[in-house]
Coordinates of C-alpha atoms in Angstrom, one line a residue:
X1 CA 98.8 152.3 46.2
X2 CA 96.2 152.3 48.8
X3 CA 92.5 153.4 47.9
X4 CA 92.3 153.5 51.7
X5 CA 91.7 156.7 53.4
X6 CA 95.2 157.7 55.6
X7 CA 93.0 159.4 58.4
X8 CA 92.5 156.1 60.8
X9 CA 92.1 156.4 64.4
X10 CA 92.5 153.0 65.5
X11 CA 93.5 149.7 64.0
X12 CA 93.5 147.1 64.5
X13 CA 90.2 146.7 66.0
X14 CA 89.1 142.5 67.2
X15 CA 86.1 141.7 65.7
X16 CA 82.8 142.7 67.3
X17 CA 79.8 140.6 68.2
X18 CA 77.5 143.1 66.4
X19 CA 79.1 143.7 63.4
X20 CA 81.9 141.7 62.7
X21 CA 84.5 144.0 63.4
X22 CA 85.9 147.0 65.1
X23 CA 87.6 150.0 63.8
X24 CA 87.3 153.9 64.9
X25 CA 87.4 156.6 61.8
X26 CA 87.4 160.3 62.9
X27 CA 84.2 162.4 61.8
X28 CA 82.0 158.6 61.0
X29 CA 78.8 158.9 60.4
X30 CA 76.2 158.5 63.8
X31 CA 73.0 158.7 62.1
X32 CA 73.0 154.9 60.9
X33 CA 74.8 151.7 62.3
X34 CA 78.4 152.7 62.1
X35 CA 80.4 149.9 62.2
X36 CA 78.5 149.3 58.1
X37 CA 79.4 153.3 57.0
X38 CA 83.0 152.8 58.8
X39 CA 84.1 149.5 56.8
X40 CA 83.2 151.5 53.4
X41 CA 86.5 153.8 54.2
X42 CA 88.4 152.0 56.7
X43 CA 88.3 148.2 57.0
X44 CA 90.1 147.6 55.0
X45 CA 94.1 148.0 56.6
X46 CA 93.0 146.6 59.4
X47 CA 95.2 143.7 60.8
X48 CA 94.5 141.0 62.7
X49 CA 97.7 138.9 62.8
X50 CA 99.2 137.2 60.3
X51 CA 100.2 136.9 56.7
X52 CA 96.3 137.1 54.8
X53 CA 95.5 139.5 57.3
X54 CA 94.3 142.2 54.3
X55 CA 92.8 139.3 52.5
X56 CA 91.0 138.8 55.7
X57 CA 89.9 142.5 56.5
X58 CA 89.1 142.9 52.4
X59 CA 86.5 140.0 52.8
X60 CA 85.4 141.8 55.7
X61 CA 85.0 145.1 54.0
X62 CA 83.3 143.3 50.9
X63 CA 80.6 141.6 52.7
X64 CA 79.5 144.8 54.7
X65 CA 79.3 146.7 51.2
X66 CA 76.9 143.6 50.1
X67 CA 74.5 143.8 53.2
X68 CA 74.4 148.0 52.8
X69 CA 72.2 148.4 49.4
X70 CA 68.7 148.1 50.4
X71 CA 66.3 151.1 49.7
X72 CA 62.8 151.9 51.1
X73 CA 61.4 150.7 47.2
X74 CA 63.5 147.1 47.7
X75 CA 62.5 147.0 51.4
X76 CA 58.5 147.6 50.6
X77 CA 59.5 144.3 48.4
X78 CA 60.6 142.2 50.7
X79 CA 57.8 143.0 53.4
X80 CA 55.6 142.2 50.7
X81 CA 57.3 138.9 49.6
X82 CA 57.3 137.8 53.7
X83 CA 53.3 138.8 53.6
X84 CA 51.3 138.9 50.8
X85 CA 50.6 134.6 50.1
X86 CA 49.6 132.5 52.2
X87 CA 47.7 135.1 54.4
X88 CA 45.8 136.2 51.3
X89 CA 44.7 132.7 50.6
X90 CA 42.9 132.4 54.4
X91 CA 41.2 135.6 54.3
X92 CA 37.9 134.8 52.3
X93 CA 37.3 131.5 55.1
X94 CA 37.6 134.0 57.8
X95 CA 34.7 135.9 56.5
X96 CA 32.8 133.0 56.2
X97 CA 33.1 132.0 59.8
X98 CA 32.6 136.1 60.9
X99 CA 30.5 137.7 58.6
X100 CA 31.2 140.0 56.3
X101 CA 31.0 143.2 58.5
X102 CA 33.2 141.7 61.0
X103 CA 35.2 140.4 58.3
X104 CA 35.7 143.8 57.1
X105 CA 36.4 145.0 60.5
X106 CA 38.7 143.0 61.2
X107 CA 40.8 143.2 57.8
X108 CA 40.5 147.1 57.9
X109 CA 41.4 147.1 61.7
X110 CA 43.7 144.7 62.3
X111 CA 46.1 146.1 59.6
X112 CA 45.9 149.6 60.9
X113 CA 47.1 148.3 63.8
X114 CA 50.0 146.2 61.9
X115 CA 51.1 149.8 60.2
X116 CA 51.3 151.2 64.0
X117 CA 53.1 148.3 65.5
X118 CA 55.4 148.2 62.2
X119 CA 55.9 151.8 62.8
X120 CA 57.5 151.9 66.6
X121 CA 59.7 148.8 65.7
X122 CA 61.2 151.3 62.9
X123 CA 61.4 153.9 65.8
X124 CA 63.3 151.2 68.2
X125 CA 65.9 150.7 65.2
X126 CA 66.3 154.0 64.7
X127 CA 67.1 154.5 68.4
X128 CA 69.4 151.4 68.4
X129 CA 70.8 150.9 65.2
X130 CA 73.3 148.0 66.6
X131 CA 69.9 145.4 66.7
X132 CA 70.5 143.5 64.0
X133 CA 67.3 140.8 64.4
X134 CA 63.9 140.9 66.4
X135 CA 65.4 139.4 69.5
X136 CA 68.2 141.7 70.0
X137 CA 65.8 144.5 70.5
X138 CA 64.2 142.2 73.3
X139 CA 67.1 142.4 74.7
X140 CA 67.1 146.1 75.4
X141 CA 63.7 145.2 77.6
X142 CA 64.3 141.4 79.0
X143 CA 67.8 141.3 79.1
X144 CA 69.6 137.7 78.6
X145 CA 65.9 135.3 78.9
X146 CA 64.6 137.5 76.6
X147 CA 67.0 137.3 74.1
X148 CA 67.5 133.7 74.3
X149 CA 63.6 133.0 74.6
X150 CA 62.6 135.6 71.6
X151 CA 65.9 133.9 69.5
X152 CA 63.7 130.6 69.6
X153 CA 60.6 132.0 68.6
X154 CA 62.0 133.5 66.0
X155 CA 63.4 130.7 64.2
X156 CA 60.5 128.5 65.3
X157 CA 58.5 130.5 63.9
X158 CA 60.4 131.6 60.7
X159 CA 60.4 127.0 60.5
X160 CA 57.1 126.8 60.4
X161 CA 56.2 129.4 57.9
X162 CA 59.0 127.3 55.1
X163 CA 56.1 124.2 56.3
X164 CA 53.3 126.0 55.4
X165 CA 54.6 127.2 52.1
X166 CA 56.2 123.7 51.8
X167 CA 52.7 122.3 52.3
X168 CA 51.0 125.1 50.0
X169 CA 52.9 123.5 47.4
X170 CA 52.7 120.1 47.8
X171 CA 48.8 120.8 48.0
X172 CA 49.2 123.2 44.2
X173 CA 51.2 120.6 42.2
X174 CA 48.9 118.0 43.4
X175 CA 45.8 120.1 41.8
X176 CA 47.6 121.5 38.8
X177 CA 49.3 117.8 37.8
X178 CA 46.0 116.0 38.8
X179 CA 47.3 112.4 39.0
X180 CA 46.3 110.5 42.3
X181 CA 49.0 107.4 41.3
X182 CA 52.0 110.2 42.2
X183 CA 52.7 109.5 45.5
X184 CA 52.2 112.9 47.7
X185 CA 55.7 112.5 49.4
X186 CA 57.3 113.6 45.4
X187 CA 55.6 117.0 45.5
X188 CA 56.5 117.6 49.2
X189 CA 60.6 116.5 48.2
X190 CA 59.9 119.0 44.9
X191 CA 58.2 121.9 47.0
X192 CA 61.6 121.6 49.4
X193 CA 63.9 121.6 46.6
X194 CA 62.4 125.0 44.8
X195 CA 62.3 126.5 48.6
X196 CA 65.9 125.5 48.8
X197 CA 66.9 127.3 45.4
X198 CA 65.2 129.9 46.1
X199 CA 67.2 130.6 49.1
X200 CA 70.3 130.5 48.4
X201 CA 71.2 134.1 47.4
X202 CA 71.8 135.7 50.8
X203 CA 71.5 139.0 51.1
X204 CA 67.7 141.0 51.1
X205 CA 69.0 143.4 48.2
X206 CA 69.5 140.7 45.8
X207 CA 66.3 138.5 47.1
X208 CA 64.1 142.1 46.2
X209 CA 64.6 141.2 42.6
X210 CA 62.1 138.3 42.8
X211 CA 59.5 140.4 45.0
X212 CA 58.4 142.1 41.5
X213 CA 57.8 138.1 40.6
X214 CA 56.1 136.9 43.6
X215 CA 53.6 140.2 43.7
X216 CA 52.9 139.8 40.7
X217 CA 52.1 136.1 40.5
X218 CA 49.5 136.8 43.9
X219 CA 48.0 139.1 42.1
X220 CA 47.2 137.5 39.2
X221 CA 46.0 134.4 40.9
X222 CA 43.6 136.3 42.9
X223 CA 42.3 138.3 40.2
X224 CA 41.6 134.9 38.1
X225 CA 40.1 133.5 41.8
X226 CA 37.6 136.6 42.0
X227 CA 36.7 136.8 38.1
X228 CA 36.3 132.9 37.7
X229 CA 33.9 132.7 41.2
X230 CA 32.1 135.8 40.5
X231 CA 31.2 134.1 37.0
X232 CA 30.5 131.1 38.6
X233 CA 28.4 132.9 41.2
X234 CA 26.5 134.5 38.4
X235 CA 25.6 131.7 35.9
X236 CA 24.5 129.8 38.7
X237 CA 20.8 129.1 39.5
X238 CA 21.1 128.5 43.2
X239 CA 22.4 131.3 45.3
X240 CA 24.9 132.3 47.1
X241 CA 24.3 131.9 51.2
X242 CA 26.7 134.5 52.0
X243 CA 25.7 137.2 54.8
X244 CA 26.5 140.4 56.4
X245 CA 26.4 139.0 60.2
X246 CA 28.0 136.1 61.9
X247 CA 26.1 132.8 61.3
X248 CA 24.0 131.7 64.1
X249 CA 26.2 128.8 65.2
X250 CA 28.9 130.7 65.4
X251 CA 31.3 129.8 68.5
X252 CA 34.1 132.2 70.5
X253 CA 36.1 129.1 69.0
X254 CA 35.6 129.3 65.6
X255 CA 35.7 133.4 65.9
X256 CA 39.3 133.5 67.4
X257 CA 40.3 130.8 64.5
X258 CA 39.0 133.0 61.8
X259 CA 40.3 135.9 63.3
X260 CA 44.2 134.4 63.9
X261 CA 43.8 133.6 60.4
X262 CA 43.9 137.3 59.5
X263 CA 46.0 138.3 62.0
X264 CA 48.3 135.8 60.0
X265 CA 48.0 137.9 56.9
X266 CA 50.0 140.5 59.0
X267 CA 52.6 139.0 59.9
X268 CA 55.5 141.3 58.4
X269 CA 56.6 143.1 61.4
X270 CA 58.5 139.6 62.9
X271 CA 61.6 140.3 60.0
X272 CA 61.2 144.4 59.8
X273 CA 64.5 144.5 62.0
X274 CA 66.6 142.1 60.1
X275 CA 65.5 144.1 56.8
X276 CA 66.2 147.2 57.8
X277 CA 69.6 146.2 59.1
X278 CA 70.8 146.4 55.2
X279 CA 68.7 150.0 54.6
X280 CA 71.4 152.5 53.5
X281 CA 69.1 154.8 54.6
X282 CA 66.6 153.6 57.6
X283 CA 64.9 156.2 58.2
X284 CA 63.1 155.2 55.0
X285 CA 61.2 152.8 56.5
X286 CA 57.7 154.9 57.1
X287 CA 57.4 154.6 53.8
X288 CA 57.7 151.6 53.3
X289 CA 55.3 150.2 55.8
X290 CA 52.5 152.6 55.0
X291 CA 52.8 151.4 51.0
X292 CA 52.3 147.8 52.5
X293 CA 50.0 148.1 55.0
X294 CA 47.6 150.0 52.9
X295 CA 48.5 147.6 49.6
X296 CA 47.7 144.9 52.0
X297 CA 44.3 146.4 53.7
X298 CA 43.4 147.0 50.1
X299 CA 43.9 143.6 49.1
X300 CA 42.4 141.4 51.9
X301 CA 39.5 143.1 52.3
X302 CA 38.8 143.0 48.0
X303 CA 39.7 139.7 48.2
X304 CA 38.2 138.4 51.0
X305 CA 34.7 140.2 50.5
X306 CA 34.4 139.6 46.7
X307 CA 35.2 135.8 46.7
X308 CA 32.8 135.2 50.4
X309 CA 29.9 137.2 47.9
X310 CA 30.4 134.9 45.2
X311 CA 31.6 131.5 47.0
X312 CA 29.7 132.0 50.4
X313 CA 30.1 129.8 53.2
X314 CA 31.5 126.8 51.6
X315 CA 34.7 128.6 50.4
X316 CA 37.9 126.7 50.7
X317 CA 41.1 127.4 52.5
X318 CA 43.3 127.9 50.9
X319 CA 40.8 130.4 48.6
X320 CA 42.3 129.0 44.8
X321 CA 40.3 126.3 46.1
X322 CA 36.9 127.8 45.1
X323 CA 37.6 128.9 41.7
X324 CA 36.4 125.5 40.2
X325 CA 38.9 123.0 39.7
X326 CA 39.8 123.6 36.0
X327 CA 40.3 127.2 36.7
X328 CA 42.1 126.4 40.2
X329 CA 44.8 124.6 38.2
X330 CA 45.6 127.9 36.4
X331 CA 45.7 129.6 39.0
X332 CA 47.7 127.4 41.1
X333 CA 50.0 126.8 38.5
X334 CA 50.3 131.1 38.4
X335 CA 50.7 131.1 42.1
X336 CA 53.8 128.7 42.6
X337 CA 56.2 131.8 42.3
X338 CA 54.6 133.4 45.3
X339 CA 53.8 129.7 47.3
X340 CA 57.9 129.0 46.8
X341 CA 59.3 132.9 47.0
X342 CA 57.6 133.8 49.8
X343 CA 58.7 130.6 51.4
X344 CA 62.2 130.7 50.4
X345 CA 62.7 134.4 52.1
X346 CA 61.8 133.0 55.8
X347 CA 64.9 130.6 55.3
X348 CA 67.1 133.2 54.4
X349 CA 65.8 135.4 57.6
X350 CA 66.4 132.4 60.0
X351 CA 69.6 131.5 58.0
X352 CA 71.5 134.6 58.7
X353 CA 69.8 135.4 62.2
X354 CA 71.8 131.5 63.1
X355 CA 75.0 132.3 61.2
X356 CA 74.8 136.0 62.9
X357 CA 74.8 134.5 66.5
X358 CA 76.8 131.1 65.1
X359 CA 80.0 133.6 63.9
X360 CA 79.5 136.7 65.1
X361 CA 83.6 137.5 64.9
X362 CA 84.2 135.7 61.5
X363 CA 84.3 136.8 58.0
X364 CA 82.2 133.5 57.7
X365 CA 78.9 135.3 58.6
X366 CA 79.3 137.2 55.0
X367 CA 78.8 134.6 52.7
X368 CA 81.3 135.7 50.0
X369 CA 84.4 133.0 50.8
X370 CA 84.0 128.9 49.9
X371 CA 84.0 128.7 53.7
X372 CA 81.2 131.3 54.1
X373 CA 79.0 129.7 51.2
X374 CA 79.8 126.1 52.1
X375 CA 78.1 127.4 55.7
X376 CA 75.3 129.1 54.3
X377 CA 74.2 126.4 51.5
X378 CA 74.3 123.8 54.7
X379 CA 72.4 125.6 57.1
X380 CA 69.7 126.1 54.7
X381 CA 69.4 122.4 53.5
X382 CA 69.1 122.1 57.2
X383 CA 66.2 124.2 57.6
X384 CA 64.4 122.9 54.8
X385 CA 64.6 119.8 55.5
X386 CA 62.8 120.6 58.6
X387 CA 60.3 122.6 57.2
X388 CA 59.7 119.3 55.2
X389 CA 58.8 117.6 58.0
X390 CA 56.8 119.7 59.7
X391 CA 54.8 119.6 56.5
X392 CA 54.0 116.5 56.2
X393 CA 53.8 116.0 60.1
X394 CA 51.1 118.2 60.2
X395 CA 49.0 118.6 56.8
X396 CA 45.9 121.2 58.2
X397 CA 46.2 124.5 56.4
X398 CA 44.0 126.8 58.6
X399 CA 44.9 125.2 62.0
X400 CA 48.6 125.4 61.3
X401 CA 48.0 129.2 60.1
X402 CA 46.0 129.6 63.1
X403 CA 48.1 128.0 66.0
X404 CA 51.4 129.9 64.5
X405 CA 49.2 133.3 64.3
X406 CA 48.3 132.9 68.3
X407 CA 51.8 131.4 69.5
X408 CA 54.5 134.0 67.9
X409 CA 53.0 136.5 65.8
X410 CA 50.6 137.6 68.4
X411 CA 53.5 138.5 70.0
X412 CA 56.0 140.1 67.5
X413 CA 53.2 142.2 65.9
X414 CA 51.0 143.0 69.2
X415 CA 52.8 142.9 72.5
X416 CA 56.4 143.3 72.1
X417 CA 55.8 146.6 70.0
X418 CA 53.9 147.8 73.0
X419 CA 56.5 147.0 75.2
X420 CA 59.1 148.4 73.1
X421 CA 56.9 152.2 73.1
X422 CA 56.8 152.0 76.9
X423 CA 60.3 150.7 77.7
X424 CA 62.4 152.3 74.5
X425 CA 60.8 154.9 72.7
X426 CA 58.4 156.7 74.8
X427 CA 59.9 159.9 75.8
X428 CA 58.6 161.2 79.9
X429 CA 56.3 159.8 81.8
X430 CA 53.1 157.9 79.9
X431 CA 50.4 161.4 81.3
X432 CA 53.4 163.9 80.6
X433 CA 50.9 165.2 78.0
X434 CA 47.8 164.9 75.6
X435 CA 50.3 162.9 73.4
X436 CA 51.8 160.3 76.1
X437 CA 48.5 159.6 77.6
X438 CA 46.9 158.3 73.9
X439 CA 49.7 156.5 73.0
X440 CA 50.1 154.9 76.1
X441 CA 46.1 154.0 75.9
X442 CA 46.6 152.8 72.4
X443 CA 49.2 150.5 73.4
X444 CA 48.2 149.4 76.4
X445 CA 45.4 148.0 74.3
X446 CA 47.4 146.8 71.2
X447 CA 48.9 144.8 74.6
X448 CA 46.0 143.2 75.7
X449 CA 44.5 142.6 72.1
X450 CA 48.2 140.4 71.4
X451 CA 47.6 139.1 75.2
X452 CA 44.0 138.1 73.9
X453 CA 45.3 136.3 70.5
X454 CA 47.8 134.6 72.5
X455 CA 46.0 132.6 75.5
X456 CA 42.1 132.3 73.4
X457 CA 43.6 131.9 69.9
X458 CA 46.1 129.3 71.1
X459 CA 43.4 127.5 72.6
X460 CA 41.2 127.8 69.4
X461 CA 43.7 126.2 67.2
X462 CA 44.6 123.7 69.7
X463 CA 40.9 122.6 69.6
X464 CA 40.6 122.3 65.5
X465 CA 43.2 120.9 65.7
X466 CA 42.0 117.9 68.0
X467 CA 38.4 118.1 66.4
X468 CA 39.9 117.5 62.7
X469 CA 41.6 114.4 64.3
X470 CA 38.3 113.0 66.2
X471 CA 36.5 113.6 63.0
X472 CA 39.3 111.5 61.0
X473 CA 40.0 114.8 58.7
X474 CA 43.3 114.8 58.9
X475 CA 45.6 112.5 56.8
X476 CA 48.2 110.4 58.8
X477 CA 51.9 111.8 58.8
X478 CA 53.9 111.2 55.8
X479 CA 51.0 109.8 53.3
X480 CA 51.2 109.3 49.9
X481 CA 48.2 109.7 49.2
X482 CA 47.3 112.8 46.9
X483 CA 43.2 112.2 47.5
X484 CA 44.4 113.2 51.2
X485 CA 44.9 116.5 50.5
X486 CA 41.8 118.0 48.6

């Protein structure tokens, strides 16, 4: 006997680009995507032709019930897991180079205006529950170019973030093993292997379960960073040069590097769409972007003030750096759930985002057939093995940080959240009242700001970049050498 509901509209229904499939149940719910509430009481007698037709719609059914289970608890999770690492590691340099009032500042200000931007893209998913990833909602405003060109930057950018973690690693094993005669490459292969482990489960809801881990573990590692430093700091004779302003040789340069550096540590708004896509209920999100932002503010500014106080300007990037190198072993070795979990979930992101667009009208896209996992497990060997060699292609920590901060996240986390107010969720004309007219000010401005990290942080990176090469600071591609990377 059927456990399917007799009341069906229409069925068949073909498969769908957004969702898979197509079917049409009387009274379903509007206030979510529902094409994902539909297939929990009708997908399955659907037919499309053929003898394993309900096998097929089954599978179908089955996969949307797997990508349906996130909460606002799992989702605060997994925004943590995509931010809180390598950002949290850059933040104590960037005070160096600023100052600690601007340092502050910036941490304080910057990821106000994360929790804002953060906050509209939750309002644009609301409105259009069909987006599914960041560049369908570019879409809605670009049409066709903008799809294609915001597609690109999104796995490009997704890439490079599996490089950096890949790198992260490759520089912690090196510290925490501590033997020079191991070529480099064999903690670069390792580092890709755990980032490929670690991304094979495919859905958000059951990646959450190791956010608990990777917070954790950051946690930790920074609090043995700050106590081991400050200890440091006070048993030692000479003192700290640390200070309130911006040293006197500071350059526009080297501010827009520092500053693209935090600006990196808020970079959780590029996967808010493709998380929220498995919310059973969305309109959960506010709270889960105002428990980050604030667990985030809270952090970066602790952790980038306390270890500046105590390490001053000669603190290392990334900050586990300066807690001595016996205790910088320990805490490496704490920090390798965060370096490789925080990793691992870009690669899923990217992963489905390609399998989404790859088979938008197949049951492969669900990951729960041999077909579907034999698809999946490729495309992420694929993607890590790139990651690999962006790695090792280009081995500078803060330039990489600060050249991916300027090129993509300047945009998903400044510009295109202003465009999305003005084009999708503002309501009348921008001086229709009090309300309009701020918001439109405010993101006018949160505009030009991402406008402003774009052109003169590009440039910034681009120059340390070529600087660390005249200088001979930068290993060649592909070295073994583990003295390379300290």
């Amino acid at each position: 006997m059927s456990t399917y509901p007799d009341r069906v509209v229409q069925a068949p229904g073909p498969l769908t680009e957004s969702k898979g499939y197509d079917h049409d149940i009387e009274s379903a719910p509007s206030s979510h995507n529902q094409s994902k509430e539909g297939s929990k009481a009708g997908s399955g007698i659907e037919k499309y032709g053929g003898g394993g037709d309900l096998d097929r719609s089954t599978t179908v059914h089955e996969g949307e019930q797997r990508y349906n289970r996130l909460g606002w608890m799992k989702l605060t999770t997994l925004l943590i897991v995509e931010a809180i690492a390598l950002g949290s590691l850059s933040v104590p340099s960037a005070f160096a180079s600023v100052g600690m009032v601007a340092g502050v500042l910036l941490c304080v200000g910057l990821g106000l205006i994360a929790i804002y931007t953060s906050y509209v893209i939750g309002q644009v998913k609301m409105k259009y529950p069909h987006i599914e990833h960041y560049a369908d909602a570019v879409k809605l405003i670009w049409g066709r170019f903008g799809y294609e060109l915001t597609g690109a930057m999104f796995a490009v950018f997704l890439v490079l973030l599996v490089g950096s973690h890949t790198l992260t690693g490759t520089i912690a094993f090196i510290r925490i093993v501590d033997d020079p005669t191991i070529c480099a490459l064999v903690w670069g292969v390792i580092s890709a292997i755990i980032l490929f482990v670690l991304a094979v489960p495919p859905s958000f809801s059951e990646f959450a379960i190791l956010g608990y881990i990777d917070f954790a573990s950051i946690i930790i590692a920074i609090g043995i960073t700050i106590i081991a430093t400050g200890i440091n700091a006070t048993n030692s004779d000479v003192p700290v040069n640390w200070s309130a302003w911006p040293p006197a040789d500071m350059t526009l340069q080297s501010a827009f590097l520092s500053t693209t550096n935090i600006i990196f540590a808020y970079s959780f708004a590029v996967c808010q769409f493709s998380f929220m896509s498995e919310m059973h209920t969305p309109s959960d999100y506010v709270k889960s972007i105002w428990s980050l932002g604030l667990i985030e503010i809270f952090i970066y500014t602790l952790t980038g003030a306390l270890i500046y106080r105590f390490v001053g300007t000669d603190v290392s990037s990334p900050a586990l750096l300066s807690a001595g190198f016996k205790v910088s072993r320990i805490a490496f070795g704490i920090a390798l759930p965060v370096i490789f979990i925080s990793g691992s979930i870009n690669s899923v992101v990217v992963g489905r985002y390609i399998i989404t667009r790859a088979f938008p009208n197949n049951p492969i896209r669900y990951t729960n057939t041999k077909a579907g996992w034999a698809v999946w497990l490729v495309m992420i060997v694929a993607i890590t093995v790139i990651a690999w060699v962006i790695a090792e292609a280009i081995p500078f920590f803060n330039a990489l940080l600060g050249l991916i901060s300027s090129l993509f996240i300047s945009g998903f986390t400044f510009y295109f959240p202003a465009l999305f107010w003005f084009q999708l969720v503002r309501e009348g004309k921008w001086n229709a009242s009090a309300k309009n007219i701020a918001l439109s000010v405010l993101n006018a401005a949160v505009f030009c700001i991402g406008l402003a990290i774009l052109g003169l942080g590009t440039w910034a990176s681009v120059v340390d970049i070529k600087d660390s090469y005249s200088a001979g600071e930068v290993r060649s591609p592909f070295t073994c050498s583990a003295e390379s990377y300290a």
